[in-house]
Amino acid sequence: MAITAQLVKDLRERTGAGMMECKKALVETNGDMDAAVEFMRKRGLAKADKKADRVAAEGAVVAAIAEDGRSGALVEINSETDFVANGDDFQAFAAKVVGRILADAPADLEALMSLPLESGGPDLETAQKELIARIGENIQVRRFERYATDTGQVFKYLHGSRIGVLLELEGGDEALGRDLCMHIAASQPVCVAVDDVPAERREKEKEILVAQARESGKPDEIIEKMVEGRLRKWLAEITLLGQPFVKDPDQTVEALLEAHGARVVQFTRLEVGEGIEKREENFAEEVAATIQGS
């Protein structure tokens, strides 16, 4: 069967692939449009598997809140470059993913990836691979959080697309919720209150403070008091309630909440690429290696 320009154009519109890829698929399937789509899909998924090990430390954090404000979702989706993360395909995919989290409340990442990205479509795992094949970069849904409450409100804040905050608040109002989200984005508290700090992390910090204090050569009883004071200061710095409020450093967040008769139930702060070890690249060496190879 003759492969016409119109056939190639129609296949491009259905798949979003390049002209040469579409022509090759049509040749392989004797001009059968549906068979060509399936052929390209299978080749794309195979290519996506090969890209899965590539470091994806860029991307975006996306958030969504239900109309009644009683539930919200926050998700980090990674790509290899900012360029791809800012593209329409990536942004559309991210919006659908966070919408699925909000609507279906998946228990974990595995459960999320098994959900259909949209009604009648492939599951999220497959849709992600198809996006990788189309874009040519590794794309990974990395982590997410979803809150739901019957007694309070859920708020969100996005600082560009790189930092996102989800907050569950009882009492207060919308302005307080927004201010607290912005504070969390800027001040990076580890948890809400001192009692929420993991014992292991507290003990590790105490060991460091004791070692530093011993260098002073002071008696043990003095060292103990020094460590107690420094530990209290450290706990205040890493807990939301103990931090000075960013818009009014003369009062703590705890005092701000008391003034509004409000309580922070929980919060999540996500930052793109946090904790991912990025590959160090030397582009001069890469260009030189390419020239030598040619």
XYZ file of C-alpha atoms in Angstrom:
294
model
C 0.000 0.000 0.000
C 1.280 3.480 -0.902
C 2.187 5.574 2.142
C 0.744 8.998 1.386
C 1.588 12.281 3.044
C -1.960 12.387 4.421
C -1.503 9.020 6.152
C 1.700 10.250 7.758
C -0.023 13.470 8.827
C -2.948 11.567 10.370
C -0.605 9.281 12.309
C 1.403 12.252 13.585
C -1.798 13.850 14.889
C -2.768 10.643 16.703
C 0.628 9.920 18.257
C 2.526 13.210 18.432
C 5.578 11.423 17.002
C 7.990 12.677 14.351
C 7.317 12.416 10.611
C 10.029 9.821 9.900
C 8.908 7.621 12.818
C 5.335 7.740 11.541
C 6.355 6.891 7.996
C 8.465 3.956 9.182
C 5.587 2.606 11.290
C 3.193 2.834 8.342
C 5.661 1.029 6.076
C 6.075 -1.739 8.688
C 2.293 -2.193 8.941
C 1.424 -1.767 5.234
C -0.430 1.457 5.880
C -2.750 0.072 8.577
C -3.340 3.089 10.834
C -4.397 1.195 13.977
C -1.583 -1.330 13.576
C 0.886 1.539 13.115
C -0.295 3.186 16.339
C 0.167 -0.101 18.236
C 3.571 -0.660 16.596
C 4.766 2.779 17.703
C 3.328 2.301 21.171
C 5.241 -0.935 21.717
C 8.484 0.552 20.407
C 7.961 3.593 22.633
C 7.446 1.542 25.785
C 10.626 -0.410 25.060
C 12.563 2.833 24.644
C 11.080 4.168 27.885
C 12.366 1.153 29.834
C 15.903 1.918 28.632
C 15.650 5.497 29.934
C 14.363 4.496 33.399
C 17.859 4.446 34.966
C 18.774 7.960 33.862
C 18.917 10.560 36.646
C 15.778 12.725 36.780
C 16.397 15.453 39.376
C 14.489 18.324 37.785
C 10.735 18.511 37.320
C 7.853 20.119 39.173
C 5.738 20.008 42.314
C 1.998 20.236 41.601
C -0.883 20.700 44.041
C -4.671 20.607 43.988
C -7.397 21.369 46.529
C -10.991 20.126 46.415
C -13.710 22.760 45.951
C -14.892 22.400 49.554
C -11.336 22.789 50.888
C -11.608 19.555 52.868
C -9.016 17.604 50.888
C -5.875 18.330 48.928
C -3.009 16.634 47.102
C 0.652 17.381 46.460
C 2.951 15.471 44.103
C 6.539 15.688 42.841
C 7.149 14.537 39.272
C 10.718 14.488 38.000
C 12.312 14.983 34.597
C 15.904 15.248 33.444
C 15.730 18.932 32.456
C 13.819 22.101 33.318
C 13.026 22.513 29.636
C 10.893 19.359 29.610
C 9.312 20.170 32.992
C 8.074 23.481 31.575
C 6.637 21.858 28.448
C 2.930 21.440 27.751
C 3.048 17.624 27.655
C 4.720 17.362 31.062
C 2.425 19.971 32.613
C -0.706 18.260 31.276
C 0.494 14.898 32.606
C 1.280 16.403 36.033
C -2.160 18.044 36.266
C -3.872 14.725 35.532
C -1.726 12.886 38.077
C -2.498 15.272 40.942
C -6.166 15.177 39.975
C -6.133 11.396 40.174
C -4.519 11.512 43.626
C -7.138 13.968 44.860
C -10.037 11.960 43.444
C -8.990 8.406 44.324
C -6.796 8.716 47.446
C -4.338 5.935 46.492
C -2.644 4.269 49.468
C 0.870 4.458 48.033
C 2.886 5.044 44.865
C 2.256 1.522 43.561
C -1.491 1.978 43.934
C -1.314 5.368 42.214
C 0.607 4.005 39.219
C -2.016 1.302 38.680
C -4.860 3.832 38.365
C -6.002 5.000 34.915
C -4.566 8.413 34.125
C -7.954 9.379 32.724
C -11.224 7.599 32.055
C -10.872 4.928 29.373
C -7.130 5.428 29.051
C -4.068 3.384 30.056
C -2.909 3.124 33.642
C -0.574 5.771 34.963
C 2.486 3.505 34.684
C 1.866 3.004 30.980
C 0.977 6.655 30.399
C 4.253 7.655 32.050
C 6.224 5.348 29.746
C 4.397 6.704 26.709
C 5.314 10.231 27.801
C 8.969 9.190 28.190
C 8.938 7.732 24.677
C 7.351 10.866 23.226
C 9.550 13.392 25.049
C 12.810 11.422 25.067
C 13.628 11.993 28.744
C 13.173 9.928 31.884
C 9.977 11.014 33.683
C 9.170 9.682 37.150
C 6.278 10.245 39.555
C 8.411 10.288 42.707
C 6.265 10.965 45.785
C 2.941 12.424 46.830
C 0.790 13.338 49.814
C -2.959 13.632 50.230
C -4.865 15.151 53.179
C -8.558 14.939 54.002
C -10.349 16.388 57.018
C -13.874 16.643 58.424
C -13.049 19.274 61.033
C -10.627 21.675 59.382
C -9.388 22.976 56.034
C -6.584 21.960 53.677
C -4.412 24.653 52.098
C -1.722 24.611 49.427
C 1.092 26.887 48.318
C 3.433 26.614 45.338
C 6.614 28.631 45.108
C 6.957 28.561 41.355
C 6.993 24.896 40.434
C 9.936 23.811 42.582
C 8.559 23.987 46.139
C 5.101 22.969 47.276
C 3.365 22.881 50.666
C 0.222 21.102 51.795
C -1.252 22.071 55.170
C -4.106 20.790 57.320
C -5.361 23.485 59.684
C -8.109 23.553 62.295
C -9.475 26.996 63.100
C -8.137 30.221 61.647
C -9.026 31.453 58.172
C -7.814 31.417 54.579
C -5.303 34.220 55.160
C -3.716 32.336 58.078
C -3.588 29.127 56.048
C -1.839 30.900 53.184
C 0.647 32.635 55.507
C 1.521 29.387 57.263
C 2.090 27.615 53.950
C 4.418 30.384 52.811
C 6.250 30.252 56.141
C 6.771 26.482 55.803
C 8.053 26.903 52.252
C 10.603 29.490 53.391
C 11.650 28.165 56.824
C 11.654 24.409 56.115
C 10.476 23.079 59.501
C 10.953 19.339 60.000
C 7.746 18.746 61.961
C 4.993 20.563 63.840
C 6.078 20.268 67.501
C 9.014 19.145 69.643
C 7.245 15.901 70.522
C 7.116 15.053 66.806
C 10.910 15.114 66.361
C 12.135 11.530 65.908
C 14.064 10.313 68.978
C 16.905 9.053 66.786
C 17.406 12.469 65.200
C 17.279 14.183 68.604
C 19.885 11.821 70.075
C 22.185 12.271 67.097
C 22.063 16.053 67.451
C 22.680 15.756 71.199
C 25.795 13.636 70.570
C 27.133 16.314 68.225
C 26.426 19.081 70.747
C 28.112 17.131 73.579
C 31.227 16.571 71.435
C 31.379 20.274 70.602
C 30.873 21.311 74.233
C 33.646 19.009 75.493
C 36.150 20.940 73.416
C 35.608 23.858 75.820
C 37.293 21.861 78.600
C 34.574 22.805 81.095
C 33.277 20.447 83.843
C 30.608 17.871 82.968
C 27.864 19.653 84.918
C 28.483 22.861 82.940
C 28.627 20.912 79.667
C 25.280 19.319 80.479
C 23.631 22.726 80.945
C 25.260 24.033 77.756
C 23.945 21.063 75.775
C 20.432 21.403 77.226
C 20.261 25.047 76.156
C 21.653 24.410 72.695
C 19.329 21.438 72.186
C 16.283 23.556 73.081
C 17.417 26.174 70.587
C 17.905 23.549 67.865
C 14.476 22.028 68.506
C 12.866 25.455 68.219
C 14.663 26.029 64.914
C 13.446 22.822 63.268
C 9.860 22.727 64.598
C 7.089 24.822 63.105
C 5.680 25.962 66.465
C 9.069 27.088 67.738
C 10.106 29.121 64.679
C 9.781 32.916 64.506
C 6.956 33.725 62.090
C 8.483 34.996 58.835
C 6.101 37.975 58.542
C 6.588 38.959 62.188
C 9.820 37.542 63.699
C 8.902 38.985 67.122
C 6.331 36.217 67.622
C 6.608 32.477 67.171
C 4.279 30.459 64.978
C 2.900 28.931 68.180
C 1.929 32.396 69.457
C 0.409 33.244 66.068
C -1.768 30.131 66.170
C -2.870 30.834 69.754
C -3.901 34.349 68.756
C -6.132 32.902 66.022
C -7.448 29.978 68.050
C -6.005 27.628 65.439
C -4.034 24.376 65.324
C -1.765 22.884 62.662
C -2.634 19.199 62.338
C 0.035 18.307 59.777
C 1.997 19.636 56.831
C 4.121 18.383 53.952
C 6.810 20.333 52.126
C 8.178 18.970 48.846
C 11.102 20.424 46.907
C 12.036 19.257 43.430
C 15.051 16.942 43.386
C 15.488 16.989 47.157
C 17.695 14.055 48.161
C 18.434 12.962 44.582
C 22.121 12.671 43.821
C 22.710 14.573 40.619
C 25.295 13.390 38.131
C 28.216 15.789 37.799
C 28.636 16.689 34.156
C 31.617 18.209 32.412
C 30.339 19.425 29.072
C 33.806 20.311 27.770
C 34.921 16.711 28.305
C 31.688 15.431 26.786
C 32.188 17.498 23.618
C 35.820 16.417 23.399
C 34.828 12.754 23.736
C 32.212 13.184 21.024
C 34.746 14.758 18.633
C 37.259 11.984 19.288
C 34.587 9.350 18.739
C 33.707 10.806 15.356
